[in-house]
mmCIF file of C-alpha atoms in Angstrom:
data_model
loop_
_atom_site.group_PDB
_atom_site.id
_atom_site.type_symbol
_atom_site.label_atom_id
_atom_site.label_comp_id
_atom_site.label_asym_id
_atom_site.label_seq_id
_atom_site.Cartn_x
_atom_site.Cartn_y
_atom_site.Cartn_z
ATOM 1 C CA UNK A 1 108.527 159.165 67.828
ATOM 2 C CA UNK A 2 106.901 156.139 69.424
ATOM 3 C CA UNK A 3 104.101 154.397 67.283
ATOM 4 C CA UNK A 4 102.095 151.329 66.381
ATOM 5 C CA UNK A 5 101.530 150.270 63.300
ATOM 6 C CA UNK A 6 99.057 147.103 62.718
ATOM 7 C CA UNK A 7 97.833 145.599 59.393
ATOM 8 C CA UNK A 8 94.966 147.207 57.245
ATOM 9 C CA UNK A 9 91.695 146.065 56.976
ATOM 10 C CA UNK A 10 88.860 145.485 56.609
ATOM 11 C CA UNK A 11 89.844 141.473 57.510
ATOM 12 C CA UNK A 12 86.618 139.374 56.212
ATOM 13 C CA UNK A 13 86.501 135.459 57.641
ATOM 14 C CA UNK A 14 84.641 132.493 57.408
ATOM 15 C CA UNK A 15 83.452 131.209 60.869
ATOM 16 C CA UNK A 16 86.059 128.920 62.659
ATOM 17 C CA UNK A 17 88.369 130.259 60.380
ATOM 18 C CA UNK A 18 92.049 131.191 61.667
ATOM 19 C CA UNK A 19 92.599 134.667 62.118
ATOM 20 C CA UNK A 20 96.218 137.082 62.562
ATOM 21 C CA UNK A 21 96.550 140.460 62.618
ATOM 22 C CA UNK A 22 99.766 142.103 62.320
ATOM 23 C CA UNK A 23 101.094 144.682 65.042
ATOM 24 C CA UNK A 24 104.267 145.983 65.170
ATOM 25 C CA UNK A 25 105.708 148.771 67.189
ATOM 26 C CA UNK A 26 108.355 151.636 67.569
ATOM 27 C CA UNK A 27 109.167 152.864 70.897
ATOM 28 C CA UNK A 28 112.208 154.548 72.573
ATOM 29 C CA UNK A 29 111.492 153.297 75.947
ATOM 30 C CA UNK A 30 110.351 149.680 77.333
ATOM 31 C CA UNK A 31 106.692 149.620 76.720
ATOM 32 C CA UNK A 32 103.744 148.081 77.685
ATOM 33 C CA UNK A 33 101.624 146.116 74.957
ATOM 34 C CA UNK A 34 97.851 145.971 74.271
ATOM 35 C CA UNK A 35 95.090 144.819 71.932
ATOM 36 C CA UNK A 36 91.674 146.717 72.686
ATOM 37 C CA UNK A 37 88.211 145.348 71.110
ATOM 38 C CA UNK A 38 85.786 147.905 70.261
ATOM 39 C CA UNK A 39 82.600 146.501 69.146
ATOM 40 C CA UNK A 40 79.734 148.464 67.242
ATOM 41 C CA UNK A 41 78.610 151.557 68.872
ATOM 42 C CA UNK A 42 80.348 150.532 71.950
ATOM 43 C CA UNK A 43 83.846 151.946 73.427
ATOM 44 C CA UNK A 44 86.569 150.470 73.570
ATOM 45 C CA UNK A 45 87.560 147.430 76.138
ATOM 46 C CA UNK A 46 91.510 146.101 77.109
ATOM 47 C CA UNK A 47 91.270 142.735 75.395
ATOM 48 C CA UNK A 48 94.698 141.510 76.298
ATOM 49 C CA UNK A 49 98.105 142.838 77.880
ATOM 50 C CA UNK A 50 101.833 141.923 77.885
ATOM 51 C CA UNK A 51 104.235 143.866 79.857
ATOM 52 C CA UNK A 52 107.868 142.803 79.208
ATOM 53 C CA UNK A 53 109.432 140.334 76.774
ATOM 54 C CA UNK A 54 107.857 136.888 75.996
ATOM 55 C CA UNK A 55 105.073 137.361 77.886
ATOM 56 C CA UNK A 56 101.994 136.051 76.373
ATOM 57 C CA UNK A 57 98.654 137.769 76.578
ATOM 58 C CA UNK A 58 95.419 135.355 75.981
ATOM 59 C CA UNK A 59 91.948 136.327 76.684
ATOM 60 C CA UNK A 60 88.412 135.144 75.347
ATOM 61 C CA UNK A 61 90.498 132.864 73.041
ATOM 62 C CA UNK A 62 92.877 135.192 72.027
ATOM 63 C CA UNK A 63 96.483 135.430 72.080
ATOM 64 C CA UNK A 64 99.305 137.858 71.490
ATOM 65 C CA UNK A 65 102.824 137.455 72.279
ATOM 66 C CA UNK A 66 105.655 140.574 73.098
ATOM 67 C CA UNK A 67 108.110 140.207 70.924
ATOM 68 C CA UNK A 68 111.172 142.706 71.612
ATOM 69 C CA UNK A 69 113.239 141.054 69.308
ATOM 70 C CA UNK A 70 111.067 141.722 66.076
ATOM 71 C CA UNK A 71 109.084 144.993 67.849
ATOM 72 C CA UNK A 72 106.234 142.887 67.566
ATOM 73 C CA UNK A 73 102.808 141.924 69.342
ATOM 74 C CA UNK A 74 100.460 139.965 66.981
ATOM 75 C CA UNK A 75 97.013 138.907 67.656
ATOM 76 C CA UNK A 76 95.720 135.696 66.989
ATOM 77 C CA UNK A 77 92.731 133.161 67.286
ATOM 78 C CA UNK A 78 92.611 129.550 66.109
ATOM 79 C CA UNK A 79 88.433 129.889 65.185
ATOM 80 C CA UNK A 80 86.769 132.969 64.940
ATOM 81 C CA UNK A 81 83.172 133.330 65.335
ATOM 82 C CA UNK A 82 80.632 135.850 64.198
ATOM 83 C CA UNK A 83 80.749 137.293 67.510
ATOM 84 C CA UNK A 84 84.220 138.479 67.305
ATOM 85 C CA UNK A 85 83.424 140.812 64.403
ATOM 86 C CA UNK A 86 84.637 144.190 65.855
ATOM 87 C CA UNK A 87 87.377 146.734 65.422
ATOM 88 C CA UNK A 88 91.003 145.316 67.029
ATOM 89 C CA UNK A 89 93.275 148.157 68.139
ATOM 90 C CA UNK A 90 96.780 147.681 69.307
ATOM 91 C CA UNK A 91 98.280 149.914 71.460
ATOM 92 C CA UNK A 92 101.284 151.081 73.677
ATOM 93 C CA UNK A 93 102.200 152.886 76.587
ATOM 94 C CA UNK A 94 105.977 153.706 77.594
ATOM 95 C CA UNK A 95 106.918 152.260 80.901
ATOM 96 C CA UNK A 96 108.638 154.037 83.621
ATOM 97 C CA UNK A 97 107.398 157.769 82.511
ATOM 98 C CA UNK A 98 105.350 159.595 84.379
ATOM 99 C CA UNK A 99 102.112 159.880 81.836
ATOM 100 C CA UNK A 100 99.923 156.840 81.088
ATOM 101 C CA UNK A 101 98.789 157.552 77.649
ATOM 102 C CA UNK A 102 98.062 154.904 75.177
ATOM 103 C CA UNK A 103 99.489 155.119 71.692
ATOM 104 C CA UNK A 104 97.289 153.152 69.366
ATOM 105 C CA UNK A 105 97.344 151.921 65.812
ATOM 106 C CA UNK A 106 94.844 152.911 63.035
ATOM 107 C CA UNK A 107 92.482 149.974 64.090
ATOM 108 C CA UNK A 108 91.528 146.667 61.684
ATOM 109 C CA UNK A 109 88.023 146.214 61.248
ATOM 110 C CA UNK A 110 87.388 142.028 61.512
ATOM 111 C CA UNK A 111 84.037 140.864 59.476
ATOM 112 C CA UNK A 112 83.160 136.960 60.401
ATOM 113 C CA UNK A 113 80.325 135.979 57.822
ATOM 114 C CA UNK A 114 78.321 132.753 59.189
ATOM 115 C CA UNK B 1 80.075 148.101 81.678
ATOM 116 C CA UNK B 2 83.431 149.700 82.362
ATOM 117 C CA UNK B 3 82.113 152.144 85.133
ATOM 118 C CA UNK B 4 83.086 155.224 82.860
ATOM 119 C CA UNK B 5 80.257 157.657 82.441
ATOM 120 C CA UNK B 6 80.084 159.848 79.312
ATOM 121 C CA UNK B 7 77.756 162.598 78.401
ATOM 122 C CA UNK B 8 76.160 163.848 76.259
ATOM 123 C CA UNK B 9 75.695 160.770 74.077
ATOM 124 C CA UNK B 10 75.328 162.485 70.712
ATOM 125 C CA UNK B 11 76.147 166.500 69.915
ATOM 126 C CA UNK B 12 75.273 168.003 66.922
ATOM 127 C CA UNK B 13 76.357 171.853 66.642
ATOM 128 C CA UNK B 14 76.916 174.130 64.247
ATOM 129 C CA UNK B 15 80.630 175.364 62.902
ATOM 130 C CA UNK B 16 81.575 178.371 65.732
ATOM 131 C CA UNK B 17 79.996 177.074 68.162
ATOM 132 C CA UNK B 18 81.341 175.943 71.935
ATOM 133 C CA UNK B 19 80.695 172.392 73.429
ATOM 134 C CA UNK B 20 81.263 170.663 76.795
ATOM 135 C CA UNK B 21 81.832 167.201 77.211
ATOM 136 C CA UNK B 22 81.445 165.903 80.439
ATOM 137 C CA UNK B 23 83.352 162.757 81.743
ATOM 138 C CA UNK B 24 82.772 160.504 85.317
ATOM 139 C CA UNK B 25 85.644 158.310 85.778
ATOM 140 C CA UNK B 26 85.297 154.980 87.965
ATOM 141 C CA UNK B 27 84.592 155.489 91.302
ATOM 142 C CA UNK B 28 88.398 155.689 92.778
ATOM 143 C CA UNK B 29 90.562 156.426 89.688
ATOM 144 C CA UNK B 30 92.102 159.397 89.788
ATOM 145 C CA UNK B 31 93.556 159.872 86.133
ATOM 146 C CA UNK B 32 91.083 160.801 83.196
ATOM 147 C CA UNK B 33 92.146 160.816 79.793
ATOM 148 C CA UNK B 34 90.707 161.981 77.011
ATOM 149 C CA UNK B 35 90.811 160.314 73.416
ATOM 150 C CA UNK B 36 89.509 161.937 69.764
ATOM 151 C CA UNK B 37 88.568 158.804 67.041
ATOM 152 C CA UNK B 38 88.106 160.389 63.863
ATOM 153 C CA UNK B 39 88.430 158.654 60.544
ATOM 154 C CA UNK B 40 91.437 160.053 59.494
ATOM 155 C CA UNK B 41 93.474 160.431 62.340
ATOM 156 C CA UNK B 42 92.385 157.510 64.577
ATOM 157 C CA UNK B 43 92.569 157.287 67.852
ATOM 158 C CA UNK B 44 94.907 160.163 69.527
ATOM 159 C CA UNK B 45 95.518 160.953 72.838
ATOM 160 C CA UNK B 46 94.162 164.591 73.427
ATOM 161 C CA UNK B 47 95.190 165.395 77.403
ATOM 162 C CA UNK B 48 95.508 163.566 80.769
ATOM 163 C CA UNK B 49 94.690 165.130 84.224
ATOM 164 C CA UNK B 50 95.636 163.443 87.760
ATOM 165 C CA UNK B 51 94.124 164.372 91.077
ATOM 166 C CA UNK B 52 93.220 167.772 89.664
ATOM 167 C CA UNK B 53 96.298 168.971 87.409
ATOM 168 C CA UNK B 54 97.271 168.483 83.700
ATOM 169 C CA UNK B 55 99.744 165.714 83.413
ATOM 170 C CA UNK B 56 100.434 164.967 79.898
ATOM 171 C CA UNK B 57 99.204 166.779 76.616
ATOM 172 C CA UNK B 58 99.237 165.186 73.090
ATOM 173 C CA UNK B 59 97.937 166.445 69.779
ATOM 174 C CA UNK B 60 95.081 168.954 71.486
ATOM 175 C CA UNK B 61 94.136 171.640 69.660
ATOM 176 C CA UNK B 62 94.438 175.087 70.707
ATOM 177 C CA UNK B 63 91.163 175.829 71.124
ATOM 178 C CA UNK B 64 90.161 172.922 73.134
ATOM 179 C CA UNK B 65 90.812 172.861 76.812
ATOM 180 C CA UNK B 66 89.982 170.903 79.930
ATOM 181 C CA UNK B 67 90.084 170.203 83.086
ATOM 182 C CA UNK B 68 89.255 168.088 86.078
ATOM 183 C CA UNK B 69 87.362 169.314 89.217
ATOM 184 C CA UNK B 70 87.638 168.532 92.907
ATOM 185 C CA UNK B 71 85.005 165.419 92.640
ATOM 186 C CA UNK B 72 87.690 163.934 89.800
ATOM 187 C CA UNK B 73 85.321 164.865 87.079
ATOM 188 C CA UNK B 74 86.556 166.190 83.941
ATOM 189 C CA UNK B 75 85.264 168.299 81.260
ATOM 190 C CA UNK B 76 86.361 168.865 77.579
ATOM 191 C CA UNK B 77 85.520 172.305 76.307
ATOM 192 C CA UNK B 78 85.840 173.138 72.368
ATOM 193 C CA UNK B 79 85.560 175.955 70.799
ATOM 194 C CA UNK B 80 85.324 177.719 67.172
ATOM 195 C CA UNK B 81 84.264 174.216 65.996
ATOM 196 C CA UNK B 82 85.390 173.209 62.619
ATOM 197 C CA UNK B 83 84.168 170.574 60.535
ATOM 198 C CA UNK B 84 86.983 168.675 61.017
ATOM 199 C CA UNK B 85 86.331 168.618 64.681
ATOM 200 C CA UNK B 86 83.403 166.273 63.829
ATOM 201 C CA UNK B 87 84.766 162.897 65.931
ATOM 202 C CA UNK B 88 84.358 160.600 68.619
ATOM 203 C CA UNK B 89 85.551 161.748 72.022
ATOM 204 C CA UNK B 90 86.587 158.865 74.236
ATOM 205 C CA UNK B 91 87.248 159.539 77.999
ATOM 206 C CA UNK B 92 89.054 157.182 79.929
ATOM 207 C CA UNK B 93 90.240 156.656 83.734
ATOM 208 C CA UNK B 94 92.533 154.933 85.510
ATOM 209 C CA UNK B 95 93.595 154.498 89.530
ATOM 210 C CA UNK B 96 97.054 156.154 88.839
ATOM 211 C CA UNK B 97 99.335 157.885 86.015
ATOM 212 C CA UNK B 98 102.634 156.664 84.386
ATOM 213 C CA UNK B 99 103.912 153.028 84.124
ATOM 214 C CA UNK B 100 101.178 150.655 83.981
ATOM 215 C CA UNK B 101 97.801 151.395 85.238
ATOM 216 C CA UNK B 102 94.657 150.005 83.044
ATOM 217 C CA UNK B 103 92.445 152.331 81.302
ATOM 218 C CA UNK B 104 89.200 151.957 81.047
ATOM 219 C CA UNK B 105 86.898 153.672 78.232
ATOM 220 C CA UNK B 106 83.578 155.325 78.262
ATOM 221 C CA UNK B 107 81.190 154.956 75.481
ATOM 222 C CA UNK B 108 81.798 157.865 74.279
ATOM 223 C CA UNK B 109 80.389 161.241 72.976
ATOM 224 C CA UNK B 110 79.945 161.350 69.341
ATOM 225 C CA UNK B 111 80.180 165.205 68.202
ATOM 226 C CA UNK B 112 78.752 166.168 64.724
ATOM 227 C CA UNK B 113 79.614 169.927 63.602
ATOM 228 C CA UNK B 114 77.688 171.107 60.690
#
């Protein structure tokens, strides 16, 4: 069945250090791809989006790219800061059905010390 | 704020018992979806409604049900609570249903069953 499966934390960083987390995917359609933020005791918000093939998605700093060729979609930022500490989610939804439901991944909890 | 009302905030119940969780998408969206976060399953998709009728079911439990009323509200009714049925509920809504239509999240309603 279609799934996401993204690296496990917890990820702990120094401040302005580089930071990746791993997504990859498993779909029998053409989905759409998405990283969502959820930040303590809060729900969760649409960080970034791709929708077909190469597309890019960048927001607040970050960026993920939609690679079909490696199932891919991996989040990155060149210098995190302690504000980003928060649980990253990627997600799916298949394209072209008639349901909108996301599929998500297990979440990685990101820790920036000062 | 994503325009996603949830309530109650916080439930705590004892095992048997029924609960309702309410859900008030954004004004104009006429898909609501609801979410369960628990620690070991994550995030899954529970059931979608559009306009009024069921449009998509994932891993929802028989004894949960829902449904969405006339002013696009929706409701998530459990019953015999378990233990295990100790989570966070996530609604979401979004203008449409199927290909790509953002979602956005409430805060959620955290449900404790003791």
């Amino acid at each position: 069945g279609d799934s996401v499966t993204q690296m496990e934390g917890p990820v702990t960083l120094s401040e302005e250090a580089f930071l990746t987390i791993n997504c990859t995917y498993t779909a029998t359609g053409y989905p759409s791809l998405f990283w969502y933020v959820q930040y303590p005791g809060e729900g969760l918000q649409l960080l970034l989006k791709a929708t077909k093939a190469d597309d890019k998605g960048s927001n607040k700093g970050f960026e993920a790219t939609y690679r079909k060729e490696t199932t891919s979609f991996h989040l990155e930022k060149g210098s995190v800061q302690v504000s980003d500490s928060a649980v990253y989610f990627c997600a799916l939804i298949l394209v072209g059905g008639s349901q909108g439901n996301l599929i998500f991944g297990k979440g990685t909890k990101l820790s920036v010390k000062p | 704020d994503s325009g996603v009302t949830q309530t109650p905030k916080h439930l705590i119940t004892a095992t048997g018992q029924r609960v309702t969780l309410r859900c008030s998408p954004r004004s104009g969206d006429l898909s609501v979806y609801w979410y369960q976060q628990s620690l070991d399953q994550g995030l899954q998709f529970l059931i979608q409604y559009y306009n009024g009728e069921e449009r998509a079911k994932g891993n929802i439990l028989e004894r949960f049900s829902a449904q969405q009323f006339p002013d696009l509200h929706s409701e998530l009714n459990l019953s015999s609570l378990e233990l295990g049925d100790s989570a966070l509920y996530f609604c979401a809504s979004s203008a449409a249903s199927g290909g790509y239509n953002e979602q956005f999240f409430g805060p959620g309603t955290r449900l404790t069953v003791l």
